[in-house]
PDB file of N, CA and C in Angstrom:
ATOM      1  N   UNK O  35     209.337   5.199 168.159  1.00  0.00           N
ATOM      2  CA  UNK O  35     210.746   5.533 168.022  1.00  0.00           C
ATOM      3  C   UNK O  35     210.927   6.560 166.913  1.00  0.00           C
ATOM      4  N   UNK O  36     211.729   7.558 167.176  1.00  0.00           N
ATOM      5  CA  UNK O  36     211.970   8.641 166.240  1.00  0.00           C
ATOM      6  C   UNK O  36     212.966   8.219 165.162  1.00  0.00           C
ATOM      7  N   UNK O  37     212.697   8.620 163.908  1.00  0.00           N
ATOM      8  CA  UNK O  37     213.584   8.315 162.786  1.00  0.00           C
ATOM      9  C   UNK O  37     214.877   9.116 162.920  1.00  0.00           C
ATOM     10  N   UNK O  38     216.004   8.480 162.619  1.00  0.00           N
ATOM     11  CA  UNK O  38     217.300   9.153 162.663  1.00  0.00           C
ATOM     12  C   UNK O  38     217.357  10.230 161.586  1.00  0.00           C
ATOM     13  N   UNK O  39     217.839  11.383 161.948  1.00  0.00           N
ATOM     14  CA  UNK O  39     218.000  12.486 161.001  1.00  0.00           C
ATOM     15  C   UNK O  39     219.325  12.293 160.277  1.00  0.00           C
ATOM     16  N   UNK O  40     219.310  12.522 158.956  1.00  0.00           N
ATOM     17  CA  UNK O  40     220.503  12.292 158.133  1.00  0.00           C
ATOM     18  C   UNK O  40     221.082  13.607 157.621  1.00  0.00           C
ATOM     19  N   UNK O  41     222.370  13.596 157.349  1.00  0.00           N
ATOM     20  CA  UNK O  41     223.018  14.758 156.743  1.00  0.00           C
ATOM     21  C   UNK O  41     222.373  15.005 155.377  1.00  0.00           C
ATOM     22  N   UNK O  42     222.076  16.271 155.091  1.00  0.00           N
ATOM     23  CA  UNK O  42     221.437  16.653 153.835  1.00  0.00           C
ATOM     24  C   UNK O  42     219.924  16.693 153.915  1.00  0.00           C
ATOM     25  N   UNK O  43     219.364  16.204 155.011  1.00  0.00           N
ATOM     26  CA  UNK O  43     217.908  16.158 155.171  1.00  0.00           C
ATOM     27  C   UNK O  43     217.372  17.521 155.604  1.00  0.00           C
ATOM     28  N   UNK O  44     216.199  17.870 155.072  1.00  0.00           N
ATOM     29  CA  UNK O  44     215.535  19.090 155.508  1.00  0.00           C
ATOM     30  C   UNK O  44     214.783  18.814 156.797  1.00  0.00           C
ATOM     31  N   UNK O  45     214.841  19.806 157.710  1.00  0.00           N
ATOM     32  CA  UNK O  45     214.178  19.701 159.005  1.00  0.00           C
ATOM     33  C   UNK O  45     213.477  21.014 159.299  1.00  0.00           C
ATOM     34  N   UNK O  46     212.519  20.965 160.214  1.00  0.00           N
ATOM     35  CA  UNK O  46     211.889  22.186 160.682  1.00  0.00           C
ATOM     36  C   UNK O  46     212.141  22.320 162.181  1.00  0.00           C
ATOM     37  N   UNK O  47     212.277  23.538 162.620  1.00  0.00           N
ATOM     38  CA  UNK O  47     212.529  23.831 164.022  1.00  0.00           C
ATOM     39  C   UNK O  47     211.209  23.733 164.793  1.00  0.00           C
ATOM     40  N   UNK O  48     211.204  23.028 165.919  1.00  0.00           N
ATOM     41  CA  UNK O  48     209.971  22.860 166.694  1.00  0.00           C
ATOM     42  C   UNK O  48     209.959  23.712 167.960  1.00  0.00           C
ATOM     43  N   UNK O  49     211.006  24.490 168.190  1.00  0.00           N
ATOM     44  CA  UNK O  49     211.078  25.404 169.333  1.00  0.00           C
ATOM     45  C   UNK O  49     211.647  26.736 168.868  1.00  0.00           C
ATOM     46  N   UNK O  50     211.203  27.824 169.476  1.00  0.00           N
ATOM     47  CA  UNK O  50     211.765  29.141 169.181  1.00  0.00           C
ATOM     48  C   UNK O  50     213.175  29.251 169.754  1.00  0.00           C
ATOM     49  N   UNK O  51     214.064  29.922 169.006  1.00  0.00           N
ATOM     50  CA  UNK O  51     215.414  30.259 169.475  1.00  0.00           C
ATOM     51  C   UNK O  51     215.669  31.732 169.162  1.00  0.00           C
ATOM     52  N   UNK O  52     214.923  32.641 169.828  1.00  0.00           N
ATOM     53  CA  UNK O  52     215.060  34.069 169.520  1.00  0.00           C
ATOM     54  C   UNK O  52     216.465  34.609 169.777  1.00  0.00           C
ATOM     55  N   UNK O  53     217.223  33.931 170.634  1.00  0.00           N
ATOM     56  CA  UNK O  53     218.593  34.360 170.925  1.00  0.00           C
ATOM     57  C   UNK O  53     219.486  34.334 169.687  1.00  0.00           C
ATOM     58  N   UNK O  54     219.135  33.505 168.705  1.00  0.00           N
ATOM     59  CA  UNK O  54     219.923  33.436 167.467  1.00  0.00           C
ATOM     60  C   UNK O  54     219.077  33.774 166.239  1.00  0.00           C
ATOM     61  N   UNK O  55     217.870  34.297 166.454  1.00  0.00           N
ATOM     62  CA  UNK O  55     217.029  34.744 165.347  1.00  0.00           C
ATOM     63  C   UNK O  55     216.288  33.644 164.613  1.00  0.00           C
ATOM     64  N   UNK O  56     216.038  32.519 165.291  1.00  0.00           N
ATOM     65  CA  UNK O  56     215.303  31.411 164.672  1.00  0.00           C
ATOM     66  C   UNK O  56     214.016  31.132 165.435  1.00  0.00           C
ATOM     67  N   UNK O  57     212.971  30.760 164.683  1.00  0.00           N
ATOM     68  CA  UNK O  57     211.665  30.542 165.292  1.00  0.00           C
ATOM     69  C   UNK O  57     211.014  29.267 164.766  1.00  0.00           C
ATOM     70  N   UNK O  58     210.136  28.719 165.574  1.00  0.00           N
ATOM     71  CA  UNK O  58     209.427  27.484 165.253  1.00  0.00           C
ATOM     72  C   UNK O  58     208.855  27.551 163.836  1.00  0.00           C
ATOM     73  N   UNK O  59     209.048  26.454 163.090  1.00  0.00           N
ATOM     74  CA  UNK O  59     208.516  26.378 161.733  1.00  0.00           C
ATOM     75  C   UNK O  59     209.523  26.707 160.649  1.00  0.00           C
ATOM     76  N   UNK O  60     210.650  27.310 161.020  1.00  0.00           N
ATOM     77  CA  UNK O  60     211.652  27.614 160.004  1.00  0.00           C
ATOM     78  C   UNK O  60     212.321  26.322 159.532  1.00  0.00           C
ATOM     79  N   UNK O  61     212.629  26.290 158.251  1.00  0.00           N
ATOM     80  CA  UNK O  61     213.174  25.086 157.619  1.00  0.00           C
ATOM     81  C   UNK O  61     214.665  25.264 157.376  1.00  0.00           C
ATOM     82  N   UNK O  62     215.423  24.211 157.708  1.00  0.00           N
ATOM     83  CA  UNK O  62     216.858  24.222 157.487  1.00  0.00           C
ATOM     84  C   UNK O  62     217.321  22.877 156.952  1.00  0.00           C
ATOM     85  N   UNK O  63     218.616  22.792 156.676  1.00  0.00           N
ATOM     86  CA  UNK O  63     219.226  21.572 156.165  1.00  0.00           C
ATOM     87  C   UNK O  63     220.325  21.119 157.107  1.00  0.00           C
ATOM     88  N   UNK O  64     220.332  19.839 157.450  1.00  0.00           N
ATOM     89  CA  UNK O  64     221.364  19.277 158.320  1.00  0.00           C
ATOM     90  C   UNK O  64     222.661  19.182 157.523  1.00  0.00           C
ATOM     91  N   UNK O  65     223.743  19.784 158.061  1.00  0.00           N
ATOM     92  CA  UNK O  65     225.012  19.785 157.339  1.00  0.00           C
ATOM     93  C   UNK O  65     226.097  18.960 158.030  1.00  0.00           C
ATOM     94  N   UNK O  66     225.891  18.619 159.309  1.00  0.00           N
ATOM     95  CA  UNK O  66     226.888  17.811 160.015  1.00  0.00           C
ATOM     96  C   UNK O  66     226.260  17.195 161.257  1.00  0.00           C
ATOM     97  N   UNK O  67     226.751  16.014 161.630  1.00  0.00           N
ATOM     98  CA  UNK O  67     226.343  15.378 162.881  1.00  0.00           C
ATOM     99  C   UNK O  67     227.598  15.229 163.740  1.00  0.00           C
ATOM    100  N   UNK O  68     227.568  15.805 164.952  1.00  0.00           N
ATOM    101  CA  UNK O  68     228.724  15.746 165.849  1.00  0.00           C
ATOM    102  C   UNK O  68     228.756  14.455 166.650  1.00  0.00           C
ATOM    103  N   UNK O  69     227.615  14.085 167.137  1.00  0.00           N
ATOM    104  CA  UNK O  69     227.432  12.858 167.908  1.00  0.00           C
ATOM    105  C   UNK O  69     225.967  12.497 167.740  1.00  0.00           C
ATOM    106  N   UNK O  70     225.557  11.314 168.134  1.00  0.00           N
ATOM    107  CA  UNK O  70     224.151  10.949 167.941  1.00  0.00           C
ATOM    108  C   UNK O  70     223.210  11.994 168.556  1.00  0.00           C
ATOM    109  N   UNK O  71     222.350  12.548 167.727  1.00  0.00           N
ATOM    110  CA  UNK O  71     221.352  13.501 168.193  1.00  0.00           C
ATOM    111  C   UNK O  71     221.808  14.940 168.293  1.00  0.00           C
ATOM    112  N   UNK O  72     223.009  15.282 167.819  1.00  0.00           N
ATOM    113  CA  UNK O  72     223.519  16.660 167.851  1.00  0.00           C
ATOM    114  C   UNK O  72     223.981  17.037 166.441  1.00  0.00           C
ATOM    115  N   UNK O  73     223.334  18.066 165.863  1.00  0.00           N
ATOM    116  CA  UNK O  73     223.537  18.399 164.454  1.00  0.00           C
ATOM    117  C   UNK O  73     223.838  19.877 164.248  1.00  0.00           C
ATOM    118  N   UNK O  74     224.611  20.172 163.207  1.00  0.00           N
ATOM    119  CA  UNK O  74     224.707  21.524 162.682  1.00  0.00           C
ATOM    120  C   UNK O  74     223.631  21.638 161.616  1.00  0.00           C
ATOM    121  N   UNK O  75     222.825  22.687 161.716  1.00  0.00           N
ATOM    122  CA  UNK O  75     221.741  22.907 160.766  1.00  0.00           C
ATOM    123  C   UNK O  75     221.923  24.286 160.140  1.00  0.00           C
ATOM    124  N   UNK O  76     221.792  24.346 158.819  1.00  0.00           N
ATOM    125  CA  UNK O  76     221.946  25.583 158.063  1.00  0.00           C
ATOM    126  C   UNK O  76     220.563  26.139 157.728  1.00  0.00           C
ATOM    127  N   UNK O  77     220.345  27.388 158.091  1.00  0.00           N
ATOM    128  CA  UNK O  77     219.106  28.099 157.768  1.00  0.00           C
ATOM    129  C   UNK O  77     219.474  29.261 156.851  1.00  0.00           C
ATOM    130  N   UNK O  78     218.775  29.382 155.709  1.00  0.00           N
ATOM    131  CA  UNK O  78     219.027  30.471 154.756  1.00  0.00           C
ATOM    132  C   UNK O  78     217.806  31.381 154.698  1.00  0.00           C
ATOM    133  N   UNK O  79     218.079  32.678 154.590  1.00  0.00           N
ATOM    134  CA  UNK O  79     217.020  33.674 154.506  1.00  0.00           C
ATOM    135  C   UNK O  79     217.313  34.551 153.298  1.00  0.00           C
ATOM    136  N   UNK O  80     216.347  34.674 152.396  1.00  0.00           N
ATOM    137  CA  UNK O  80     216.557  35.416 151.167  1.00  0.00           C
ATOM    138  C   UNK O  80     215.780  36.727 151.116  1.00  0.00           C
ATOM    139  N   UNK O  81     214.994  37.024 152.143  1.00  0.00           N
ATOM    140  CA  UNK O  81     214.220  38.260 152.126  1.00  0.00           C
ATOM    141  C   UNK O  81     215.114  39.417 152.580  1.00  0.00           C
ATOM    142  N   UNK O  82     214.993  40.541 151.891  1.00  0.00           N
ATOM    143  CA  UNK O  82     215.835  41.680 152.233  1.00  0.00           C
ATOM    144  C   UNK O  82     217.259  41.444 151.761  1.00  0.00           C
ATOM    145  N   UNK O  83     218.100  40.988 152.662  1.00  0.00           N
ATOM    146  CA  UNK O  83     219.475  40.651 152.275  1.00  0.00           C
ATOM    147  C   UNK O  83     219.699  39.169 152.557  1.00  0.00           C
ATOM    148  N   UNK O  84     220.548  38.557 151.768  1.00  0.00           N
ATOM    149  CA  UNK O  84     220.856  37.145 151.990  1.00  0.00           C
ATOM    150  C   UNK O  84     221.490  36.968 153.361  1.00  0.00           C
ATOM    151  N   UNK O  85     221.053  35.957 154.077  1.00  0.00           N
ATOM    152  CA  UNK O  85     221.580  35.686 155.407  1.00  0.00           C
ATOM    153  C   UNK O  85     221.658  34.180 155.609  1.00  0.00           C
ATOM    154  N   UNK O  86     222.690  33.741 156.262  1.00  0.00           N
ATOM    155  CA  UNK O  86     222.903  32.332 156.546  1.00  0.00           C
ATOM    156  C   UNK O  86     223.196  32.180 158.028  1.00  0.00           C
ATOM    157  N   UNK O  87     222.463  31.278 158.678  1.00  0.00           N
ATOM    158  CA  UNK O  87     222.724  30.951 160.078  1.00  0.00           C
ATOM    159  C   UNK O  87     222.989  29.452 160.148  1.00  0.00           C
ATOM    160  N   UNK O  88     224.130  29.079 160.698  1.00  0.00           N
ATOM    161  CA  UNK O  88     224.431  27.672 160.963  1.00  0.00           C
ATOM    162  C   UNK O  88     224.559  27.552 162.471  1.00  0.00           C
ATOM    163  N   UNK O  89     223.791  26.657 163.061  1.00  0.00           N
ATOM    164  CA  UNK O  89     223.815  26.500 164.508  1.00  0.00           C
ATOM    165  C   UNK O  89     223.736  25.029 164.882  1.00  0.00           C
ATOM    166  N   UNK O  90     224.209  24.705 166.069  1.00  0.00           N
ATOM    167  CA  UNK O  90     224.181  23.333 166.568  1.00  0.00           C
ATOM    168  C   UNK O  90     222.916  23.129 167.392  1.00  0.00           C
ATOM    169  N   UNK O  91     222.152  22.083 167.044  1.00  0.00           N
ATOM    170  CA  UNK O  91     220.877  21.803 167.706  1.00  0.00           C
ATOM    171  C   UNK O  91     220.761  20.322 168.028  1.00  0.00           C
ATOM    172  N   UNK O  92     220.005  20.018 169.068  1.00  0.00           N
ATOM    173  CA  UNK O  92     219.714  18.623 169.432  1.00  0.00           C
ATOM    174  C   UNK O  92     218.492  18.147 168.651  1.00  0.00           C
ATOM    175  N   UNK O  93     218.405  16.845 168.449  1.00  0.00           N
ATOM    176  CA  UNK O  93     217.330  16.270 167.639  1.00  0.00           C
ATOM    177  C   UNK O  93     215.942  16.592 168.188  1.00  0.00           C
ATOM    178  N   UNK O  94     215.806  16.793 169.500  1.00  0.00           N
ATOM    179  CA  UNK O  94     214.506  17.119 170.085  1.00  0.00           C
ATOM    180  C   UNK O  94     213.966  18.464 169.654  1.00  0.00           C
ATOM    181  N   UNK O  95     214.823  19.318 169.090  1.00  0.00           N
ATOM    182  CA  UNK O  95     214.406  20.632 168.602  1.00  0.00           C
ATOM    183  C   UNK O  95     214.058  20.606 167.121  1.00  0.00           C
ATOM    184  N   UNK O  96     214.205  19.426 166.489  1.00  0.00           N
ATOM    185  CA  UNK O  96     214.038  19.312 165.042  1.00  0.00           C
ATOM    186  C   UNK O  96     213.018  18.250 164.673  1.00  0.00           C
ATOM    187  N   UNK O  97     212.323  18.481 163.566  1.00  0.00           N
ATOM    188  CA  UNK O  97     211.428  17.478 163.011  1.00  0.00           C
ATOM    189  C   UNK O  97     211.794  17.299 161.542  1.00  0.00           C
ATOM    190  N   UNK O  98     212.134  16.069 161.134  1.00  0.00           N
ATOM    191  CA  UNK O  98     212.472  15.827 159.723  1.00  0.00           C
ATOM    192  C   UNK O  98     211.273  16.103 158.823  1.00  0.00           C
ATOM    193  N   UNK O  99     211.536  16.671 157.658  1.00  0.00           N
ATOM    194  CA  UNK O  99     210.497  16.897 156.653  1.00  0.00           C
ATOM    195  C   UNK O  99     210.643  15.840 155.582  1.00  0.00           C
ATOM    196  N   UNK O 100     209.564  15.280 155.167  1.00  0.00           N
ATOM    197  CA  UNK O 100     209.580  14.218 154.166  1.00  0.00           C
ATOM    198  C   UNK O 100     208.793  14.685 152.948  1.00  0.00           C
ATOM    199  N   UNK O 101     209.366  14.523 151.750  1.00  0.00           N
ATOM    200  CA  UNK O 101     208.638  14.931 150.549  1.00  0.00           C
ATOM    201  C   UNK O 101     207.360  14.101 150.388  1.00  0.00           C
ATOM    202  N   UNK O 102     206.341  14.722 149.855  1.00  0.00           N
ATOM    203  CA  UNK O 102     205.078  14.036 149.596  1.00  0.00           C
ATOM    204  C   UNK O 102     205.228  13.184 148.351  1.00  0.00           C
ATOM    205  N   UNK O 103     204.881  11.908 148.454  1.00  0.00           N
ATOM    206  CA  UNK O 103     204.957  11.016 147.297  1.00  0.00           C
ATOM    207  C   UNK O 103     203.683  11.139 146.486  1.00  0.00           C
ATOM    208  N   UNK O 104     203.831  11.286 145.190  1.00  0.00           N
ATOM    209  CA  UNK O 104     202.660  11.415 144.316  1.00  0.00           C
ATOM    210  C   UNK O 104     202.562  10.249 143.392  1.00  0.00           C
TER     211      UNK O 104
END
């Protein structure tokens, strides 16, 4: 069973979305949940010029990132 993604959690994209300029492996932050399994995710890009993309994605396109415990 997949862990529920929470608002404020960092996630990585597991599928390419070239239509909106996002690609597998990019890291974003969940900023809102519309319904179970549907999230707004914020992606920030600092190279060149600052850019922000917020898009709605289903949980199957996302993998939660967990900090490494030391």
